[in-house]
Amino acid sequence: MKKFLSIFLVAILAISLAACGSNNSSGENTNSNSDSATGGEQITPEKIVMGFVPSQESDTIADTVAPLADRIGEELGIEVEGRVMTDYTALIEAMGSNEVHVGFIPAFGYVLANEQYGAEVILKSIRYGSGTYKAQYIVRADSGIESLADLEGKIWAYPDAASTSGFLFPASQLMDEFDIASAQDLQTTFFSDTVQSGAHDTAAIAVYEGDADVATTFEDVRTGLEEEYPDIMEKTKVIGYTEEIPNDTISVTKELDDELVQKIKDTFLSFNEDEDMIKIMNEVYSWDEISEATDEEYKVVKETYEKFKDSISF
């Protein structure tokens, strides 16, 4: 009887394993293979989705990224879609669920995506020959605001709570300088009100139009607004900067096939020798060049985030 039961259990196990092997539980149109190094499963989508966040008006970015997606698709031999998300958090969540496979995300967004979903940075932007930049504080020229101390009691416009230069580094700097315990206290006690504008240019416009007293943005967002607001340089001024911040990234989901990731990286790097493609990258996010990147370069962002991560709400 025992021998019969053993044979019966082995047979049931074999049937179950066979069923699992033939079942595609994800429901996605992907090819997958076992990742022996991590014990996980890697995917090769039939369509790659690249995600972008609005540093300018969403419609403008959508039009600009279309030729970029087309070119990437041609080089890879795979359909590529460029998708503009509502904000940084939406992009991070979409990468976590593999709705977006390649994300154009700033340093802080990468840190969050890496911490929460294991996203991997592969490339970074180079602007004006540098792989770092600063955040700036913009106020109206006639506001009477001359220093960071003068910001107390004022209205703060920032692009997004997951923006590196728009929120994380300015918030950290202000908390350190004025001994503020949490980001929540900064927003509710130091400032009289806050406005999450959704993009860097709209934060600057909020100050220009008098809807906010100060905006925190990348340096210098105003140059891209001069055509529409020709007097923005005269009507606004910069009263301070943060420390250096690592540039924004191209990051990928951890499940994306390693060979495909390498092809994506090589394709983007090849654009450095293609004037037309660099022009497109410049129009999208003001990239002058594309460089390889490693997780170690974003250590300063991780350390900044750790100081007050429990007090940030998205």
Short mmCIF file of N, CA, C and O in Angstrom, two decimals, residues 154-243:
data_model
loop_
_atom_site.label_atom_id
_atom_site.label_comp_id
_atom_site.label_asym_id
_atom_site.label_seq_id
_atom_site.Cartn_x
_atom_site.Cartn_y
_atom_site.Cartn_z
N LYS A 154 6.10 81.88 3.23
CA LYS A 154 5.76 82.10 1.83
C LYS A 154 5.13 80.85 1.20
O LYS A 154 5.04 79.80 1.82
N ILE A 155 4.68 80.99 -0.04
CA ILE A 155 4.06 79.89 -0.79
C ILE A 155 5.11 79.25 -1.70
O ILE A 155 5.76 79.95 -2.50
N TRP A 156 5.28 77.95 -1.57
CA TRP A 156 6.31 77.21 -2.30
C TRP A 156 5.68 76.39 -3.43
O TRP A 156 4.81 75.56 -3.19
N ALA A 157 6.15 76.60 -4.65
CA ALA A 157 5.73 75.78 -5.80
C ALA A 157 6.86 74.83 -6.16
O ALA A 157 7.99 75.27 -6.37
N TYR A 158 6.55 73.54 -6.20
CA TYR A 158 7.54 72.55 -6.62
C TYR A 158 6.90 71.62 -7.64
O TYR A 158 5.68 71.43 -7.65
N PRO A 159 7.70 71.02 -8.51
CA PRO A 159 7.12 70.21 -9.60
C PRO A 159 6.40 68.97 -9.11
O PRO A 159 5.27 68.68 -9.51
N ASP A 160 7.06 68.19 -8.23
CA ASP A 160 6.55 66.89 -7.84
C ASP A 160 7.32 66.45 -6.60
O ASP A 160 8.51 66.73 -6.47
N ALA A 161 6.67 65.73 -5.71
CA ALA A 161 7.34 65.30 -4.48
C ALA A 161 8.40 64.24 -4.73
O ALA A 161 9.20 63.94 -3.84
N ALA A 162 8.44 63.67 -5.92
CA ALA A 162 9.49 62.70 -6.27
C ALA A 162 10.54 63.30 -7.19
O ALA A 162 11.33 62.58 -7.78
N SER A 163 10.56 64.62 -7.29
CA SER A 163 11.54 65.30 -8.14
C SER A 163 12.82 65.57 -7.34
O SER A 163 12.77 66.11 -6.24
N THR A 164 13.95 65.21 -7.90
CA THR A 164 15.24 65.38 -7.21
C THR A 164 15.55 66.86 -6.97
O THR A 164 15.76 67.29 -5.84
N SER A 165 15.58 67.63 -8.06
CA SER A 165 15.91 69.06 -7.94
C SER A 165 14.71 69.89 -7.55
O SER A 165 14.87 70.96 -6.96
N GLY A 166 13.52 69.41 -7.89
CA GLY A 166 12.32 70.18 -7.59
C GLY A 166 11.86 70.06 -6.15
O GLY A 166 11.21 70.97 -5.62
N PHE A 167 12.25 68.95 -5.49
CA PHE A 167 11.78 68.75 -4.12
C PHE A 167 12.86 68.22 -3.17
O PHE A 167 13.18 68.84 -2.17
N LEU A 168 13.43 67.06 -3.48
CA LEU A 168 14.28 66.36 -2.51
C LEU A 168 15.45 67.20 -2.01
O LEU A 168 15.61 67.40 -0.80
N PHE A 169 16.29 67.70 -2.92
CA PHE A 169 17.47 68.44 -2.48
C PHE A 169 17.13 69.80 -1.86
O PHE A 169 17.72 70.16 -0.84
N PRO A 170 16.18 70.56 -2.42
CA PRO A 170 15.81 71.81 -1.73
C PRO A 170 15.21 71.56 -0.35
O PRO A 170 15.53 72.27 0.61
N ALA A 171 14.35 70.54 -0.24
CA ALA A 171 13.74 70.24 1.06
C ALA A 171 14.81 69.86 2.07
O ALA A 171 14.81 70.33 3.21
N SER A 172 15.76 69.02 1.66
CA SER A 172 16.84 68.62 2.56
C SER A 172 17.67 69.82 2.99
O SER A 172 18.03 69.95 4.17
N GLN A 173 17.98 70.69 2.04
CA GLN A 173 18.79 71.87 2.35
C GLN A 173 18.08 72.78 3.35
O GLN A 173 18.68 73.25 4.33
N LEU A 174 16.81 73.03 3.12
CA LEU A 174 16.05 73.91 4.01
C LEU A 174 15.88 73.30 5.40
O LEU A 174 15.97 74.00 6.42
N MET A 175 15.65 72.00 5.45
CA MET A 175 15.51 71.32 6.75
C MET A 175 16.80 71.40 7.55
O MET A 175 16.76 71.65 8.76
N ASP A 176 17.94 71.23 6.89
CA ASP A 176 19.23 71.31 7.58
C ASP A 176 19.52 72.74 8.05
O ASP A 176 19.96 72.96 9.18
N GLU A 177 19.28 73.69 7.16
CA GLU A 177 19.64 75.08 7.46
C GLU A 177 18.79 75.69 8.56
O GLU A 177 19.28 76.50 9.36
N PHE A 178 17.52 75.29 8.63
CA PHE A 178 16.62 75.91 9.61
C PHE A 178 16.15 74.93 10.68
O PHE A 178 15.17 75.19 11.38
N ASP A 179 16.87 73.81 10.80
CA ASP A 179 16.63 72.83 11.85
C ASP A 179 15.15 72.40 11.90
O ASP A 179 14.50 72.45 12.95
N ILE A 180 14.66 72.00 10.75
CA ILE A 180 13.27 71.55 10.63
C ILE A 180 13.26 70.03 10.67
O ILE A 180 14.03 69.37 9.96
N ALA A 181 12.40 69.46 11.49
CA ALA A 181 12.46 68.03 11.79
C ALA A 181 12.02 67.13 10.64
O ALA A 181 12.55 66.04 10.46
N SER A 182 11.04 67.56 9.85
CA SER A 182 10.50 66.67 8.82
C SER A 182 10.06 67.47 7.60
O SER A 182 9.87 68.69 7.66
N ALA A 183 9.91 66.75 6.50
CA ALA A 183 9.43 67.39 5.28
C ALA A 183 8.01 67.91 5.47
O ALA A 183 7.63 68.94 4.90
N GLN A 184 7.23 67.21 6.28
CA GLN A 184 5.87 67.66 6.54
C GLN A 184 5.87 68.98 7.29
O GLN A 184 5.09 69.89 6.97
N ASP A 185 6.76 69.11 8.29
CA ASP A 185 6.88 70.38 9.01
C ASP A 185 7.33 71.50 8.08
O ASP A 185 6.87 72.64 8.20
N LEU A 186 8.22 71.17 7.17
CA LEU A 186 8.68 72.16 6.21
C LEU A 186 7.53 72.70 5.39
O LEU A 186 7.39 73.91 5.19
N GLN A 187 6.67 71.80 4.93
CA GLN A 187 5.56 72.18 4.07
C GLN A 187 4.44 72.88 4.82
O GLN A 187 3.76 73.75 4.26
N THR A 188 4.22 72.51 6.08
CA THR A 188 3.06 73.04 6.80
C THR A 188 3.39 74.11 7.83
O THR A 188 2.52 74.89 8.21
N THR A 189 4.65 74.15 8.28
CA THR A 189 5.02 75.11 9.32
C THR A 189 5.94 76.20 8.80
O THR A 189 5.73 77.39 9.05
N PHE A 190 6.98 75.81 8.05
CA PHE A 190 7.90 76.81 7.52
C PHE A 190 7.23 77.61 6.40
O PHE A 190 7.24 78.85 6.43
N PHE A 191 6.63 76.91 5.46
CA PHE A 191 5.90 77.58 4.38
C PHE A 191 4.44 77.75 4.78
O PHE A 191 3.88 76.94 5.51
N SER A 192 3.81 78.80 4.29
CA SER A 192 2.39 79.01 4.58
C SER A 192 1.51 78.11 3.73
O SER A 192 0.41 77.74 4.13
N ASP A 193 2.02 77.74 2.55
CA ASP A 193 1.26 76.85 1.65
C ASP A 193 2.22 76.31 0.61
O ASP A 193 3.32 76.85 0.39
N THR A 194 1.82 75.22 -0.02
CA THR A 194 2.63 74.64 -1.10
C THR A 194 1.75 74.34 -2.30
O THR A 194 0.55 74.11 -2.16
N VAL A 195 2.38 74.35 -3.47
CA VAL A 195 1.68 74.06 -4.72
C VAL A 195 2.50 73.02 -5.48
O VAL A 195 3.66 73.28 -5.82
N GLN A 196 1.92 71.84 -5.72
CA GLN A 196 2.59 70.84 -6.54
C GLN A 196 2.14 71.07 -7.99
O GLN A 196 1.02 70.77 -8.36
N SER A 197 3.05 71.63 -8.77
CA SER A 197 2.67 72.13 -10.10
C SER A 197 2.68 71.08 -11.20
O SER A 197 2.08 71.29 -12.25
N GLY A 198 3.40 69.97 -11.00
CA GLY A 198 3.42 68.91 -11.99
C GLY A 198 4.61 68.94 -12.93
O GLY A 198 4.94 67.93 -13.54
N ALA A 199 5.27 70.08 -13.07
CA ALA A 199 6.43 70.18 -13.96
C ALA A 199 7.28 71.37 -13.53
O ALA A 199 6.80 72.29 -12.86
N HIS A 200 8.55 71.34 -13.91
CA HIS A 200 9.48 72.42 -13.53
C HIS A 200 9.08 73.75 -14.15
O HIS A 200 9.14 74.79 -13.49
N ASP A 201 8.69 73.73 -15.41
CA ASP A 201 8.36 75.01 -16.06
C ASP A 201 7.11 75.62 -15.46
O ASP A 201 7.03 76.84 -15.29
N THR A 202 6.13 74.79 -15.11
CA THR A 202 4.90 75.33 -14.52
C THR A 202 5.13 75.86 -13.11
O THR A 202 4.44 76.79 -12.66
N ALA A 203 6.11 75.29 -12.40
CA ALA A 203 6.46 75.84 -11.08
C ALA A 203 7.05 77.24 -11.24
O ALA A 203 6.70 78.17 -10.51
N ALA A 204 7.92 77.40 -12.23
CA ALA A 204 8.51 78.72 -12.49
C ALA A 204 7.46 79.72 -12.94
O ALA A 204 7.47 80.89 -12.53
N ILE A 205 6.52 79.26 -13.76
CA ILE A 205 5.44 80.13 -14.24
C ILE A 205 4.55 80.58 -13.08
O ILE A 205 4.05 81.71 -13.06
N ALA A 206 4.36 79.69 -12.10
CA ALA A 206 3.54 80.05 -10.93
C ALA A 206 4.14 81.25 -10.21
O ALA A 206 3.42 82.14 -9.74
N VAL A 207 5.47 81.31 -10.13
CA VAL A 207 6.13 82.47 -9.52
C VAL A 207 6.01 83.69 -10.43
O VAL A 207 5.67 84.79 -9.98
N TYR A 208 6.27 83.50 -11.70
CA TYR A 208 6.18 84.59 -12.68
C TYR A 208 4.80 85.25 -12.64
O TYR A 208 4.69 86.49 -12.70
N GLU A 209 3.76 84.45 -12.52
CA GLU A 209 2.38 84.97 -12.54
C GLU A 209 1.87 85.36 -11.16
O GLU A 209 0.72 85.78 -11.03
N GLY A 210 2.69 85.20 -10.13
CA GLY A 210 2.30 85.63 -8.80
C GLY A 210 1.47 84.64 -8.03
O GLY A 210 0.91 84.98 -6.97
N ASP A 211 1.39 83.39 -8.48
CA ASP A 211 0.60 82.37 -7.78
C ASP A 211 1.41 81.67 -6.70
O ASP A 211 0.86 80.90 -5.90
N ALA A 212 2.70 81.89 -6.68
CA ALA A 212 3.57 81.33 -5.64
C ALA A 212 4.71 82.31 -5.42
O ALA A 212 5.02 83.15 -6.28
N ASP A 213 5.33 82.22 -4.25
CA ASP A 213 6.43 83.14 -3.91
C ASP A 213 7.78 82.60 -4.33
O ASP A 213 8.70 83.37 -4.63
N VAL A 214 7.93 81.27 -4.32
CA VAL A 214 9.20 80.66 -4.67
C VAL A 214 8.93 79.35 -5.40
O VAL A 214 7.96 78.65 -5.11
N ALA A 215 9.78 79.05 -6.37
CA ALA A 215 9.73 77.77 -7.07
C ALA A 215 11.11 77.13 -7.00
O ALA A 215 12.13 77.82 -7.10
N THR A 216 11.14 75.83 -6.82
CA THR A 216 12.39 75.09 -6.87
C THR A 216 12.39 74.26 -8.14
O THR A 216 11.47 73.48 -8.39
N THR A 217 13.44 74.43 -8.95
CA THR A 217 13.51 73.78 -10.26
C THR A 217 14.96 73.45 -10.57
O THR A 217 15.88 73.85 -9.85
N PHE A 218 15.15 72.74 -11.69
CA PHE A 218 16.52 72.55 -12.16
C PHE A 218 17.04 73.88 -12.70
O PHE A 218 16.30 74.78 -13.07
N GLU A 219 18.36 74.00 -12.79
CA GLU A 219 19.03 75.22 -13.28
C GLU A 219 19.28 75.11 -14.78
O GLU A 219 19.85 74.14 -15.24
N ASP A 220 18.95 76.11 -15.64
CA ASP A 220 18.02 77.19 -15.34
C ASP A 220 16.79 76.96 -16.22
O ASP A 220 16.85 77.14 -17.43
N VAL A 221 15.71 76.56 -15.59
CA VAL A 221 14.50 76.22 -16.32
C VAL A 221 13.96 77.41 -17.12
O VAL A 221 13.26 77.24 -18.12
N ARG A 222 14.31 78.61 -16.73
CA ARG A 222 13.73 79.80 -17.34
C ARG A 222 14.14 79.99 -18.80
O ARG A 222 13.41 80.61 -19.58
N THR A 223 15.30 79.46 -19.18
CA THR A 223 15.75 79.65 -20.56
C THR A 223 14.80 79.02 -21.57
O THR A 223 14.65 79.51 -22.68
N GLY A 224 14.15 77.94 -21.17
CA GLY A 224 13.19 77.30 -22.06
C GLY A 224 11.84 77.99 -22.09
O GLY A 224 10.97 77.61 -22.88
N LEU A 225 11.67 79.01 -21.26
CA LEU A 225 10.39 79.72 -21.19
C LEU A 225 10.46 81.11 -21.82
O LEU A 225 9.43 81.79 -21.94
N GLU A 226 11.63 81.52 -22.24
CA GLU A 226 11.80 82.89 -22.73
C GLU A 226 11.01 83.19 -24.00
O GLU A 226 10.58 84.33 -24.21
N GLU A 227 10.81 82.19 -24.83
CA GLU A 227 10.04 82.44 -26.06
C GLU A 227 8.61 82.82 -25.74
O GLU A 227 8.05 83.76 -26.32
N GLU A 228 8.01 82.11 -24.78
CA GLU A 228 6.62 82.40 -24.39
C GLU A 228 6.53 83.54 -23.38
O GLU A 228 5.56 84.30 -23.37
N TYR A 229 7.55 83.65 -22.53
CA TYR A 229 7.58 84.70 -21.51
C TYR A 229 8.90 85.47 -21.67
O TYR A 229 9.85 85.26 -20.90
N PRO A 230 8.99 86.36 -22.64
CA PRO A 230 10.27 87.01 -22.98
C PRO A 230 10.88 87.85 -21.86
O PRO A 230 12.08 88.11 -21.88
N ASP A 231 10.07 88.25 -20.87
CA ASP A 231 10.61 89.06 -19.78
C ASP A 231 10.80 88.26 -18.49
O ASP A 231 10.98 88.83 -17.42
N ILE A 232 10.79 86.93 -18.59
CA ILE A 232 10.87 86.12 -17.38
C ILE A 232 12.18 86.32 -16.63
O ILE A 232 12.23 86.27 -15.40
N MET A 233 13.26 86.58 -17.35
CA MET A 233 14.56 86.80 -16.69
C MET A 233 14.58 88.11 -15.92
O MET A 233 15.27 88.24 -14.90
N GLU A 234 13.83 89.09 -16.41
CA GLU A 234 13.78 90.39 -15.72
C GLU A 234 12.80 90.36 -14.55
O GLU A 234 13.05 90.99 -13.51
N LYS A 235 11.71 89.61 -14.69
CA LYS A 235 10.67 89.61 -13.66
C LYS A 235 10.92 88.60 -12.55
O LYS A 235 10.25 88.64 -11.52
N THR A 236 11.87 87.69 -12.77
CA THR A 236 12.21 86.72 -11.73
C THR A 236 13.72 86.73 -11.49
O THR A 236 14.48 87.24 -12.31
N LYS A 237 14.12 86.16 -10.37
CA LYS A 237 15.55 86.06 -10.06
C LYS A 237 15.80 84.78 -9.25
O LYS A 237 14.89 84.21 -8.65
N VAL A 238 17.05 84.36 -9.22
CA VAL A 238 17.46 83.18 -8.46
C VAL A 238 18.16 83.64 -7.20
O VAL A 238 19.09 84.46 -7.25
N ILE A 239 17.73 83.12 -6.05
CA ILE A 239 18.31 83.57 -4.77
C ILE A 239 19.22 82.51 -4.13
O ILE A 239 19.82 82.77 -3.08
N GLY A 240 19.31 81.34 -4.73
CA GLY A 240 20.19 80.32 -4.15
C GLY A 240 20.16 79.03 -4.93
O GLY A 240 19.32 78.82 -5.81
N TYR A 241 21.13 78.16 -4.59
CA TYR A 241 21.27 76.87 -5.26
C TYR A 241 21.52 75.78 -4.22
O TYR A 241 22.00 76.05 -3.11
N THR A 242 21.26 74.56 -4.61
CA THR A 242 21.58 73.41 -3.76
C THR A 242 23.00 72.93 -4.11
O THR A 242 23.65 73.48 -4.99
N GLU A 243 23.44 71.87 -3.44
CA GLU A 243 24.70 71.22 -3.81
C GLU A 243 24.50 70.47 -5.13
O GLU A 243 23.38 70.36 -5.65
#
